[in-house]
Amino acid sequence: MDLKALSIEELEAHLNAVLNEQERRARLARVPEQVAQMTAQYVADGGDKAAIIDALTAE
């Protein structure tokens, strides 16, 4: 892709697409750890781990 050939609008759209993709990838990387931490806290507070598993596997 020749970025120099893009209009301002095209360049802004491309930048937004790149930023959105970076955020998506960052979310994918951090969510499993967040879920693990939240699950550990939930269980430590007396919650049933099976309830978390059910919530995560429900379709």
PDB file of C-alpha atoms in Angstrom:
ATOM      1  CA  MET A   1       0.000   0.000   0.000  1.00  0.00           C
ATOM      2  CA  ASP A   2       1.356   3.356  -1.022  1.00  0.00           C
ATOM      3  CA  LEU A   3       0.396   5.591   1.881  1.00  0.00           C
ATOM      4  CA  LYS A   4       1.601   8.677   0.020  1.00  0.00           C
ATOM      5  CA  ALA A   5      -1.014   8.086  -2.653  1.00  0.00           C
ATOM      6  CA  LEU A   6      -3.938   8.065  -0.214  1.00  0.00           C
ATOM      7  CA  SER A   7      -6.208  11.044   0.314  1.00  0.00           C
ATOM      8  CA  ILE A   8      -6.495  12.481   3.815  1.00  0.00           C
ATOM      9  CA  GLU A   9      -9.846  10.717   4.234  1.00  0.00           C
ATOM     10  CA  GLU A  10      -8.416   7.387   3.073  1.00  0.00           C
ATOM     11  CA  LEU A  11      -5.389   7.791   5.321  1.00  0.00           C
ATOM     12  CA  GLU A  12      -7.612   8.597   8.315  1.00  0.00           C
ATOM     13  CA  ALA A  13      -9.795   5.566   7.578  1.00  0.00           C
ATOM     14  CA  HIS A  14      -6.705   3.380   7.331  1.00  0.00           C
ATOM     15  CA  LEU A  15      -5.358   4.768  10.619  1.00  0.00           C
ATOM     16  CA  ASN A  16      -8.686   4.087  12.342  1.00  0.00           C
ATOM     17  CA  ALA A  17      -8.701   0.530  11.000  1.00  0.00           C
ATOM     18  CA  VAL A  18      -5.155  -0.030  12.269  1.00  0.00           C
ATOM     19  CA  LEU A  19      -5.949   1.425  15.693  1.00  0.00           C
ATOM     20  CA  ASN A  20      -9.092  -0.702  15.952  1.00  0.00           C
ATOM     21  CA  GLU A  21      -7.130  -3.833  15.052  1.00  0.00           C
ATOM     22  CA  GLN A  22      -4.445  -3.020  17.618  1.00  0.00           C
ATOM     23  CA  GLU A  23      -7.102  -2.584  20.300  1.00  0.00           C
ATOM     24  CA  ARG A  24      -8.772  -5.871  19.312  1.00  0.00           C
ATOM     25  CA  ARG A  25      -5.459  -7.717  19.586  1.00  0.00           C
ATOM     26  CA  ALA A  26      -4.689  -6.082  22.936  1.00  0.00           C
ATOM     27  CA  ARG A  27      -8.118  -7.135  24.255  1.00  0.00           C
ATOM     28  CA  LEU A  28      -7.547 -10.693  23.092  1.00  0.00           C
ATOM     29  CA  ALA A  29      -4.208 -10.719  24.892  1.00  0.00           C
ATOM     30  CA  ARG A  30      -5.421  -9.309  28.207  1.00  0.00           C
ATOM     31  CA  VAL A  31      -8.927 -10.733  28.668  1.00  0.00           C
ATOM     32  CA  PRO A  32      -7.889 -14.293  29.621  1.00  0.00           C
ATOM     33  CA  GLU A  33      -5.709 -12.968  32.450  1.00  0.00           C
ATOM     34  CA  GLN A  34      -8.482 -10.631  33.592  1.00  0.00           C
ATOM     35  CA  VAL A  35     -10.953 -13.516  33.628  1.00  0.00           C
ATOM     36  CA  ALA A  36      -8.504 -15.643  35.606  1.00  0.00           C
ATOM     37  CA  GLN A  37      -7.990 -12.867  38.162  1.00  0.00           C
ATOM     38  CA  MET A  38     -11.706 -12.166  38.463  1.00  0.00           C
ATOM     39  CA  THR A  39     -12.457 -15.874  38.810  1.00  0.00           C
ATOM     40  CA  ALA A  40      -9.861 -16.262  41.557  1.00  0.00           C
ATOM     41  CA  GLN A  41     -11.354 -13.294  43.425  1.00  0.00           C
ATOM     42  CA  TYR A  42     -14.893 -14.622  42.926  1.00  0.00           C
ATOM     43  CA  VAL A  43     -13.943 -18.032  44.301  1.00  0.00           C
ATOM     44  CA  ALA A  44     -11.970 -16.467  47.182  1.00  0.00           C
ATOM     45  CA  ASP A  45     -15.086 -14.461  48.073  1.00  0.00           C
ATOM     46  CA  GLY A  46     -17.103 -17.663  48.260  1.00  0.00           C
ATOM     47  CA  GLY A  47     -18.415 -17.897  44.720  1.00  0.00           C
ATOM     48  CA  ASP A  48     -18.898 -21.213  42.975  1.00  0.00           C
ATOM     49  CA  LYS A  49     -16.269 -21.811  40.294  1.00  0.00           C
ATOM     50  CA  ALA A  50     -18.784 -23.957  38.397  1.00  0.00           C
ATOM     51  CA  ALA A  51     -20.974 -20.853  37.967  1.00  0.00           C
ATOM     52  CA  ILE A  52     -18.093 -19.097  36.206  1.00  0.00           C
ATOM     53  CA  ILE A  53     -17.457 -22.104  33.990  1.00  0.00           C
ATOM     54  CA  ASP A  54     -21.144 -22.247  33.124  1.00  0.00           C
ATOM     55  CA  ALA A  55     -21.169 -18.538  32.265  1.00  0.00           C
ATOM     56  CA  LEU A  56     -18.102 -18.873  30.053  1.00  0.00           C
ATOM     57  CA  THR A  57     -19.372 -21.930  28.196  1.00  0.00           C
ATOM     58  CA  ALA A  58     -23.009 -20.871  27.730  1.00  0.00           C
ATOM     59  CA  GLU A  59     -24.043 -20.356  24.146  1.00  0.00           C
TER      60      GLU A  59
END
